[in-house]
Amino acid sequence: MLAARMYGYKQPLVVEEVKIPEILADQVLVRVGSCGMCRSDVQLIDGYFEALDVKLPITPGHEIAGLVEAIGDSVPATAQLAVGDQVVVATGWGDGTCRECRVGNEQICEHGSWPGFGPPGGYGEFMPVPYRHLIRVEPKLKWEELAPLTDAGVTPYRGIKKLRAEGVLGPDRVMGVFGASGLGSYAVQYAKLLSAGATVVVFARNDQKLAIAKERGADFTINTRGKSLADLEDELFKLTGARKLDAAIDCVAAEETIQTGIGLLHTSGAFVSVGLVGTKINIPLFPFTAGELTYHGSFWANYSDLQEVLALAQEGKIQHSIKRLRLEDVNENIEMLRRGDIIGRAVIVFDVDRGASGSSGKQLHL
Ligand SMILES: [Zn+2]
C-alpha cells in the first residue's frame, strides 16, 4: 500500500510502498477513505511533540474516515461492525482502566496513544484500529467532509460545551472565536448552535478566512492585524455595543491570541483554549483573579462528543470548508499549512468507492 511516512524531524515525508499492516485480534483493518491534515501534523514534523519519543518511521494522520476492510477474531458481534461499513476513528485511545477512561474521556488518559503519533495513522491506505474506537456512520457525507469532524470538527465543539456549562452564553452575551482556519471555521458554527442566541464575533488576521467565517454564521468579524487591545475594544463596541467578551474560544492559542482573548474578557467571563500553537500561557494575574475569570483547557474530544458532532453533520447542520488533495501532494500541503495558507481544512482523499450501500467496491483478501 501507499503511505507517507516520517523518517526524521524537519524533513519532508517519504511517500512509498509499504506492507499492509497486520491486525491484532481486537482490531479492525480500516481502508482509509480520507484523512484530514492538521496543524499538529506540522508540529509533529517540526519536533513540538519530541517528548512523546516516538519510534521513527511513523505514518502521521489522525483525522480518519474509512471502510471496514477486515475484522479481528476477538471483535465481539455486539460491536456491530461488518466488512464494508463506513466508519470514523475516534482518536485518543486510552488504557480503558483509569478514572478518565472510566468516565469516557479516553483522549486525556495518561497512558493513551494516538494514531499518527506512534500507531500508524491515516497518511496511508490501510491502518489497524482497536474496534472500540470506531463509530459507524451512514454514507451521507463526502469522504472529505467526514474525516475532519474527528478533530477540527469536534475539538471546538467540546471547548464550547465547557463555556456553555459555565453559564456565560445567552441572548445578551457576546462570544469571541479566535482563529478562522481549520478549527475556527467549525467553531463559529458551534458558537451559533450552542450559545442560545449570543452575538458571535470572529477574530483572525486573514480577510479571506474571515469572509468564510461570516458565511459560516459569524455575526461580525474583526481583523486583528496590527491592532492594540484598545483598538479591538473600540471596534467591538462599534459592532456589538459591548467593549468586552463574555466568553471566548481560542482555536489558535498562540501567546498573542491568549493575551488578546483574556484581555478582552469581561469580568466573570470564561475562556477556553483548544489550539496548540504557543508553548506557554503568559497573562497578567491581578485582572484574572480580581475579575474572577475562568480559563479552561480542552483537549480534542471524547467518543460521545464525536457522536454528537456526527449527528449534527448527518442532519446537514454543519457546513464544511475543505481543500481536497492526493497523498502524493502531502509535502507541498504541509508547507502551506506551516505558512497558514490553507483555507479551511486540507484533506487527503483516497480512491475508495464506498458504494451506494456503504459497502466497499474492492475488497482485500488477507
Ligand atoms: Zn486511561
mmCIF file of N, CA and C in Angstrom, residues 189-295:
data_model
loop_
_atom_site.group_PDB
_atom_site.id
_atom_site.type_symbol
_atom_site.label_atom_id
_atom_site.label_comp_id
_atom_site.label_asym_id
_atom_site.label_seq_id
_atom_site.Cartn_x
_atom_site.Cartn_y
_atom_site.Cartn_z
ATOM 1 N N GLN A 189 -19.545 27.889 13.898
ATOM 2 C CA GLN A 189 -20.864 27.246 13.731
ATOM 3 C C GLN A 189 -21.378 26.704 15.069
ATOM 4 N N TYR A 190 -20.479 26.096 15.861
ATOM 5 C CA TYR A 190 -20.911 25.601 17.181
ATOM 6 C C TYR A 190 -21.220 26.767 18.108
ATOM 7 N N ALA A 191 -20.480 27.868 17.930
ATOM 8 C CA ALA A 191 -20.759 29.054 18.751
ATOM 9 C C ALA A 191 -22.213 29.480 18.526
ATOM 10 N N LYS A 192 -22.639 29.474 17.267
ATOM 11 C CA LYS A 192 -24.036 29.842 16.994
ATOM 12 C C LYS A 192 -25.001 28.753 17.491
ATOM 13 N N LEU A 193 -24.643 27.490 17.250
ATOM 14 C CA LEU A 193 -25.557 26.398 17.608
ATOM 15 C C LEU A 193 -25.735 26.230 19.118
ATOM 16 N N LEU A 194 -24.670 26.468 19.883
ATOM 17 C CA LEU A 194 -24.698 26.145 21.320
ATOM 18 C C LEU A 194 -24.836 27.362 22.228
ATOM 19 N N SER A 195 -24.824 28.577 21.659
ATOM 20 C CA SER A 195 -24.732 29.735 22.552
ATOM 21 C C SER A 195 -26.080 30.386 22.840
ATOM 22 N N ALA A 196 -27.165 29.768 22.429
ATOM 23 C CA ALA A 196 -28.510 30.239 22.788
ATOM 24 C C ALA A 196 -28.720 31.712 22.465
ATOM 25 N N GLY A 197 -28.224 32.142 21.314
ATOM 26 C CA GLY A 197 -28.532 33.499 20.868
ATOM 27 C C GLY A 197 -27.478 34.546 21.135
ATOM 28 N N ALA A 198 -26.312 34.147 21.628
ATOM 29 C CA ALA A 198 -25.242 35.128 21.846
ATOM 30 C C ALA A 198 -24.785 35.706 20.504
ATOM 31 N N THR A 199 -24.263 36.914 20.556
ATOM 32 C CA THR A 199 -23.642 37.515 19.375
ATOM 33 C C THR A 199 -22.247 36.916 19.229
ATOM 34 N N VAL A 200 -21.924 36.409 18.027
ATOM 35 C CA VAL A 200 -20.646 35.727 17.828
ATOM 36 C C VAL A 200 -19.731 36.573 16.943
ATOM 37 N N VAL A 201 -18.536 36.856 17.472
ATOM 38 C CA VAL A 201 -17.558 37.676 16.754
ATOM 39 C C VAL A 201 -16.298 36.848 16.516
ATOM 40 N N VAL A 202 -15.858 36.777 15.269
ATOM 41 C CA VAL A 202 -14.654 36.005 14.946
ATOM 42 C C VAL A 202 -13.477 36.950 14.749
ATOM 43 N N PHE A 203 -12.353 36.613 15.376
ATOM 44 C CA PHE A 203 -11.121 37.398 15.298
ATOM 45 C C PHE A 203 -10.056 36.582 14.578
ATOM 46 N N ALA A 204 -9.470 37.153 13.532
ATOM 47 C CA ALA A 204 -8.358 36.487 12.839
ATOM 48 C C ALA A 204 -7.590 37.540 12.062
ATOM 49 N N ARG A 205 -6.517 37.121 11.388
ATOM 50 C CA ARG A 205 -5.660 38.103 10.697
ATOM 51 C C ARG A 205 -5.757 38.026 9.179
ATOM 52 N N ASN A 206 -6.641 37.157 8.685
ATOM 53 C CA ASN A 206 -6.704 36.922 7.248
ATOM 54 C C ASN A 206 -8.131 37.198 6.757
ATOM 55 N N ASP A 207 -8.284 38.199 5.888
ATOM 56 C CA ASP A 207 -9.627 38.614 5.450
ATOM 57 C C ASP A 207 -10.363 37.516 4.704
ATOM 58 N N GLN A 208 -9.616 36.720 3.945
ATOM 59 C CA GLN A 208 -10.254 35.635 3.187
ATOM 60 C C GLN A 208 -10.864 34.603 4.149
ATOM 61 N N LYS A 209 -10.125 34.278 5.215
ATOM 62 C CA LYS A 209 -10.635 33.330 6.214
ATOM 63 C C LYS A 209 -11.803 33.944 6.984
ATOM 64 N N LEU A 210 -11.717 35.259 7.251
ATOM 65 C CA LEU A 210 -12.814 35.925 7.960
ATOM 66 C C LEU A 210 -14.084 35.959 7.119
ATOM 67 N N ALA A 211 -13.922 36.073 5.807
ATOM 68 C CA ALA A 211 -15.093 36.066 4.925
ATOM 69 C C ALA A 211 -15.810 34.715 5.012
ATOM 70 N N ILE A 212 -15.039 33.643 5.111
ATOM 71 C CA ILE A 212 -15.653 32.307 5.265
ATOM 72 C C ILE A 212 -16.361 32.213 6.618
ATOM 73 N N ALA A 213 -15.721 32.756 7.654
ATOM 74 C CA ALA A 213 -16.355 32.740 8.991
ATOM 75 C C ALA A 213 -17.705 33.442 8.948
ATOM 76 N N LYS A 214 -17.775 34.523 8.174
ATOM 77 C CA LYS A 214 -19.040 35.268 8.033
ATOM 78 C C LYS A 214 -20.086 34.379 7.355
ATOM 79 N N GLU A 215 -19.650 33.692 6.301
ATOM 80 C CA GLU A 215 -20.561 32.767 5.610
ATOM 81 C C GLU A 215 -21.023 31.639 6.527
ATOM 82 N N ARG A 216 -20.159 31.253 7.471
ATOM 83 C CA ARG A 216 -20.490 30.140 8.367
ATOM 84 C C ARG A 216 -21.327 30.608 9.556
ATOM 85 N N GLY A 217 -21.667 31.873 9.604
ATOM 86 C CA GLY A 217 -22.622 32.304 10.628
ATOM 87 C C GLY A 217 -22.142 33.353 11.608
ATOM 88 N N ALA A 218 -20.894 33.813 11.485
ATOM 89 C CA ALA A 218 -20.421 34.858 12.402
ATOM 90 C C ALA A 218 -21.300 36.091 12.263
ATOM 91 N N ASP A 219 -21.662 36.699 13.388
ATOM 92 C CA ASP A 219 -22.420 37.951 13.314
ATOM 93 C C ASP A 219 -21.501 39.080 12.851
ATOM 94 N N PHE A 220 -20.275 39.061 13.362
ATOM 95 C CA PHE A 220 -19.288 40.079 12.981
ATOM 96 C C PHE A 220 -17.909 39.436 12.917
ATOM 97 N N THR A 221 -17.017 40.068 12.145
ATOM 98 C CA THR A 221 -15.622 39.614 12.134
ATOM 99 C C THR A 221 -14.721 40.820 12.346
ATOM 100 N N ILE A 222 -13.588 40.567 12.965
ATOM 101 C CA ILE A 222 -12.608 41.632 13.200
ATOM 102 C C ILE A 222 -11.232 41.134 12.782
ATOM 103 N N ASN A 223 -10.589 41.876 11.886
ATOM 104 C CA ASN A 223 -9.207 41.561 11.532
ATOM 105 C C ASN A 223 -8.289 42.189 12.583
ATOM 106 N N THR A 224 -7.531 41.344 13.282
ATOM 107 C CA THR A 224 -6.742 41.806 14.435
ATOM 108 C C THR A 224 -5.362 42.328 14.051
ATOM 109 N N ARG A 225 -4.989 42.179 12.784
ATOM 110 C CA ARG A 225 -3.614 42.506 12.371
ATOM 111 C C ARG A 225 -3.241 43.951 12.732
ATOM 112 N N GLY A 226 -2.178 44.088 13.478
ATOM 113 C CA GLY A 226 -1.646 45.414 13.808
ATOM 114 C C GLY A 226 -2.479 46.236 14.784
ATOM 115 N N LYS A 227 -3.465 45.621 15.429
ATOM 116 C CA LYS A 227 -4.343 46.392 16.314
ATOM 117 C C LYS A 227 -4.025 46.135 17.786
ATOM 118 N N SER A 228 -4.119 47.215 18.591
ATOM 119 C CA SER A 228 -3.907 47.081 20.036
ATOM 120 C C SER A 228 -5.203 46.583 20.673
ATOM 121 N N LEU A 229 -5.100 46.244 21.941
ATOM 122 C CA LEU A 229 -6.275 45.810 22.694
ATOM 123 C C LEU A 229 -7.347 46.908 22.699
ATOM 124 N N ALA A 230 -6.901 48.155 22.883
ATOM 125 C CA ALA A 230 -7.853 49.285 22.899
ATOM 126 C C ALA A 230 -8.534 49.442 21.532
ATOM 127 N N ASP A 231 -7.764 49.278 20.446
ATOM 128 C CA ASP A 231 -8.349 49.324 19.088
ATOM 129 C C ASP A 231 -9.443 48.269 18.953
ATOM 130 N N LEU A 232 -9.127 47.067 19.443
ATOM 131 C CA LEU A 232 -10.080 45.956 19.306
ATOM 132 C C LEU A 232 -11.336 46.215 20.134
ATOM 133 N N GLU A 233 -11.140 46.784 21.331
ATOM 134 C CA GLU A 233 -12.304 47.116 22.167
ATOM 135 C C GLU A 233 -13.194 48.148 21.472
ATOM 136 N N ASP A 234 -12.554 49.154 20.864
ATOM 137 C CA ASP A 234 -13.325 50.183 20.146
ATOM 138 C C ASP A 234 -14.130 49.556 19.005
ATOM 139 N N GLU A 235 -13.459 48.673 18.262
ATOM 140 C CA GLU A 235 -14.114 48.051 17.108
ATOM 141 C C GLU A 235 -15.262 47.142 17.572
ATOM 142 N N LEU A 236 -14.995 46.416 18.650
ATOM 143 C CA LEU A 236 -16.025 45.529 19.206
ATOM 144 C C LEU A 236 -17.237 46.347 19.661
ATOM 145 N N PHE A 237 -16.954 47.482 20.281
ATOM 146 C CA PHE A 237 -18.036 48.346 20.767
ATOM 147 C C PHE A 237 -18.885 48.874 19.610
ATOM 148 N N LYS A 238 -18.201 49.297 18.546
ATOM 149 C CA LYS A 238 -18.932 49.816 17.372
ATOM 150 C C LYS A 238 -19.847 48.739 16.794
ATOM 151 N N LEU A 239 -19.347 47.500 16.784
ATOM 152 C CA LEU A 239 -20.105 46.418 16.147
ATOM 153 C C LEU A 239 -21.221 45.875 17.036
ATOM 154 N N THR A 240 -20.925 45.742 18.348
ATOM 155 C CA THR A 240 -21.852 44.989 19.213
ATOM 156 C C THR A 240 -22.460 45.823 20.340
ATOM 157 N N GLY A 241 -21.890 46.975 20.614
ATOM 158 C CA GLY A 241 -22.354 47.747 21.765
ATOM 159 C C GLY A 241 -21.710 47.304 23.067
ATOM 160 N N ALA A 242 -20.805 46.321 22.993
ATOM 161 C CA ALA A 242 -20.081 45.855 24.183
ATOM 162 C C ALA A 242 -18.583 45.987 23.918
ATOM 163 N N ARG A 243 -17.843 46.392 24.947
ATOM 164 C CA ARG A 243 -16.384 46.518 24.771
ATOM 165 C C ARG A 243 -15.673 45.202 25.098
ATOM 166 N N LYS A 244 -16.390 44.270 25.721
ATOM 167 C CA LYS A 244 -15.743 43.041 26.211
ATOM 168 C C LYS A 244 -16.528 41.807 25.776
ATOM 169 N N LEU A 245 -15.879 40.670 25.909
ATOM 170 C CA LEU A 245 -16.489 39.378 25.562
ATOM 171 C C LEU A 245 -16.886 38.648 26.841
ATOM 172 N N ASP A 246 -18.030 38.013 26.819
ATOM 173 C CA ASP A 246 -18.429 37.191 27.971
ATOM 174 C C ASP A 246 -17.762 35.823 27.934
ATOM 175 N N ALA A 247 -17.431 35.388 26.735
ATOM 176 C CA ALA A 247 -16.833 34.063 26.577
ATOM 177 C C ALA A 247 -16.009 34.074 25.304
ATOM 178 N N ALA A 248 -14.992 33.226 25.258
ATOM 179 C CA ALA A 248 -14.214 33.120 24.022
ATOM 180 C C ALA A 248 -13.579 31.748 23.915
ATOM 181 N N ILE A 249 -13.450 31.292 22.675
ATOM 182 C CA ILE A 249 -12.703 30.059 22.401
ATOM 183 C C ILE A 249 -11.507 30.434 21.545
ATOM 184 N N ASP A 250 -10.356 29.917 21.922
ATOM 185 C CA ASP A 250 -9.132 30.213 21.180
ATOM 186 C C ASP A 250 -8.701 28.982 20.396
ATOM 187 N N CYS A 251 -8.925 29.016 19.107
ATOM 188 C CA CYS A 251 -8.571 27.885 18.239
ATOM 189 C C CYS A 251 -7.126 27.976 17.768
ATOM 190 N N VAL A 252 -6.456 29.064 18.103
ATOM 191 C CA VAL A 252 -5.056 29.241 17.725
ATOM 192 C C VAL A 252 -4.183 28.943 18.944
ATOM 193 N N ALA A 253 -4.419 29.742 20.008
ATOM 194 C CA ALA A 253 -3.637 29.641 21.241
ATOM 195 C C ALA A 253 -2.155 29.884 21.014
ATOM 196 N N ALA A 254 -1.879 30.915 20.217
ATOM 197 C CA ALA A 254 -0.539 31.497 20.213
ATOM 198 C C ALA A 254 -0.488 32.433 21.419
ATOM 199 N N GLU A 255 0.722 32.794 21.850
ATOM 200 C CA GLU A 255 0.812 33.654 23.033
ATOM 201 C C GLU A 255 -0.015 34.938 22.856
ATOM 202 N N GLU A 256 -0.002 35.517 21.614
ATOM 203 C CA GLU A 256 -0.741 36.768 21.377
ATOM 204 C C GLU A 256 -2.253 36.567 21.441
ATOM 205 N N THR A 257 -2.760 35.456 20.862
ATOM 206 C CA THR A 257 -4.225 35.295 20.881
ATOM 207 C C THR A 257 -4.710 35.040 22.305
ATOM 208 N N ILE A 258 -3.907 34.364 23.105
ATOM 209 C CA ILE A 258 -4.293 34.134 24.507
ATOM 210 C C ILE A 258 -4.345 35.481 25.240
ATOM 211 N N GLN A 259 -3.311 36.309 25.020
ATOM 212 C CA GLN A 259 -3.277 37.614 25.697
ATOM 213 C C GLN A 259 -4.424 38.499 25.235
ATOM 214 N N THR A 260 -4.684 38.503 23.922
ATOM 215 C CA THR A 260 -5.789 39.307 23.398
ATOM 216 C C THR A 260 -7.117 38.796 23.930
ATOM 217 N N GLY A 261 -7.305 37.496 23.865
ATOM 218 C CA GLY A 261 -8.574 36.897 24.284
ATOM 219 C C GLY A 261 -8.865 37.142 25.747
ATOM 220 N N ILE A 262 -7.878 36.903 26.599
ATOM 221 C CA ILE A 262 -8.068 37.139 28.036
ATOM 222 C C ILE A 262 -8.233 38.640 28.293
ATOM 223 N N GLY A 263 -7.464 39.444 27.554
ATOM 224 C CA GLY A 263 -7.542 40.899 27.704
ATOM 225 C C GLY A 263 -8.917 41.449 27.341
ATOM 226 N N LEU A 264 -9.605 40.790 26.428
ATOM 227 C CA LEU A 264 -10.928 41.255 26.005
ATOM 228 C C LEU A 264 -12.053 40.675 26.850
ATOM 229 N N LEU A 265 -11.691 39.843 27.828
ATOM 230 C CA LEU A 265 -12.736 39.143 28.583
ATOM 231 C C LEU A 265 -13.379 40.052 29.631
ATOM 232 N N HIS A 266 -14.684 39.988 29.696
ATOM 233 C CA HIS A 266 -15.476 40.722 30.679
ATOM 234 C C HIS A 266 -15.281 40.094 32.065
ATOM 235 N N THR A 267 -15.495 40.861 33.117
ATOM 236 C CA THR A 267 -15.497 40.319 34.482
ATOM 237 C C THR A 267 -16.379 39.063 34.536
ATOM 238 N N SER A 268 -15.884 38.049 35.195
ATOM 239 C CA SER A 268 -16.522 36.730 35.324
ATOM 240 C C SER A 268 -16.733 36.014 33.977
ATOM 241 N N GLY A 269 -15.950 36.398 32.989
ATOM 242 C CA GLY A 269 -16.001 35.720 31.697
ATOM 243 C C GLY A 269 -15.228 34.404 31.708
ATOM 244 N N ALA A 270 -15.436 33.627 30.669
ATOM 245 C CA ALA A 270 -14.761 32.323 30.579
ATOM 246 C C ALA A 270 -14.095 32.166 29.224
ATOM 247 N N PHE A 271 -12.955 31.514 29.245
ATOM 248 C CA PHE A 271 -12.098 31.381 28.068
ATOM 249 C C PHE A 271 -11.701 29.918 27.948
ATOM 250 N N VAL A 272 -11.657 29.421 26.726
ATOM 251 C CA VAL A 272 -11.200 28.037 26.557
ATOM 252 C C VAL A 272 -10.173 27.980 25.442
ATOM 253 N N SER A 273 -9.063 27.308 25.716
ATOM 254 C CA SER A 273 -8.011 27.091 24.713
ATOM 255 C C SER A 273 -8.159 25.709 24.126
ATOM 256 N N VAL A 274 -8.262 25.644 22.806
ATOM 257 C CA VAL A 274 -8.207 24.333 22.134
ATOM 258 C C VAL A 274 -7.042 24.266 21.155
ATOM 259 N N GLY A 275 -6.494 25.428 20.788
ATOM 260 C CA GLY A 275 -5.342 25.444 19.882
ATOM 261 C C GLY A 275 -4.066 25.085 20.630
ATOM 262 N N LEU A 276 -3.002 24.871 19.877
ATOM 263 C CA LEU A 276 -1.731 24.470 20.488
ATOM 264 C C LEU A 276 -0.541 25.155 19.833
ATOM 265 N N VAL A 277 -0.772 26.354 19.289
ATOM 266 C CA VAL A 277 0.317 26.987 18.550
ATOM 267 C C VAL A 277 1.424 27.477 19.488
ATOM 268 N N GLY A 278 1.043 28.056 20.606
ATOM 269 C CA GLY A 278 2.040 28.592 21.530
ATOM 270 C C GLY A 278 2.611 27.509 22.435
ATOM 271 N N THR A 279 3.498 27.940 23.344
ATOM 272 C CA THR A 279 4.080 26.969 24.274
ATOM 273 C C THR A 279 3.769 27.308 25.725
ATOM 274 N N LYS A 280 3.382 28.571 25.997
ATOM 275 C CA LYS A 280 3.024 28.887 27.382
ATOM 276 C C LYS A 280 1.944 29.960 27.470
ATOM 277 N N ILE A 281 1.319 30.004 28.652
ATOM 278 C CA ILE A 281 0.281 30.996 28.909
ATOM 279 C C ILE A 281 0.908 32.103 29.737
ATOM 280 N N ASN A 282 0.866 33.326 29.214
ATOM 281 C CA ASN A 282 1.516 34.446 29.887
ATOM 282 C C ASN A 282 0.508 35.593 29.968
ATOM 283 N N ILE A 283 -0.233 35.636 31.085
ATOM 284 C CA ILE A 283 -1.290 36.659 31.212
ATOM 285 C C ILE A 283 -1.148 37.370 32.554
ATOM 286 N N PRO A 284 -1.593 38.639 32.630
ATOM 287 C CA PRO A 284 -1.489 39.376 33.888
ATOM 288 C C PRO A 284 -2.378 38.735 34.969
ATOM 289 N N LEU A 285 -1.818 38.572 36.163
ATOM 290 C CA LEU A 285 -2.521 37.823 37.216
ATOM 291 C C LEU A 285 -3.646 38.616 37.876
ATOM 292 N N PHE A 286 -3.403 39.898 38.204
ATOM 293 C CA PHE A 286 -4.393 40.609 39.007
ATOM 294 C C PHE A 286 -5.760 40.700 38.328
ATOM 295 N N PRO A 287 -5.815 41.139 37.050
ATOM 296 C CA PRO A 287 -7.142 41.203 36.418
ATOM 297 C C PRO A 287 -7.798 39.825 36.303
ATOM 298 N N PHE A 288 -6.979 38.804 36.193
ATOM 299 C CA PHE A 288 -7.517 37.440 36.088
ATOM 300 C C PHE A 288 -8.208 37.032 37.389
ATOM 301 N N THR A 289 -7.506 37.249 38.499
ATOM 302 C CA THR A 289 -8.057 36.853 39.802
ATOM 303 C C THR A 289 -9.177 37.795 40.235
ATOM 304 N N ALA A 290 -8.903 39.110 40.144
ATOM 305 C CA ALA A 290 -9.886 40.094 40.623
ATOM 306 C C ALA A 290 -11.143 40.107 39.749
ATOM 307 N N GLY A 291 -10.996 39.698 38.484
ATOM 308 C CA GLY A 291 -12.161 39.657 37.596
ATOM 309 C C GLY A 291 -12.855 38.300 37.610
ATOM 310 N N GLU A 292 -12.350 37.403 38.440
ATOM 311 C CA GLU A 292 -12.901 36.037 38.536
ATOM 312 C C GLU A 292 -13.093 35.403 37.159
ATOM 313 N N LEU A 293 -12.025 35.453 36.390
ATOM 314 C CA LEU A 293 -12.076 34.836 35.067
ATOM 315 C C LEU A 293 -11.865 33.324 35.191
ATOM 316 N N THR A 294 -12.356 32.610 34.203
ATOM 317 C CA THR A 294 -12.147 31.158 34.175
ATOM 318 C C THR A 294 -11.414 30.796 32.897
ATOM 319 N N TYR A 295 -10.395 29.970 33.037
ATOM 320 C CA TYR A 295 -9.610 29.535 31.879
ATOM 321 C C TYR A 295 -9.683 28.008 31.798
#
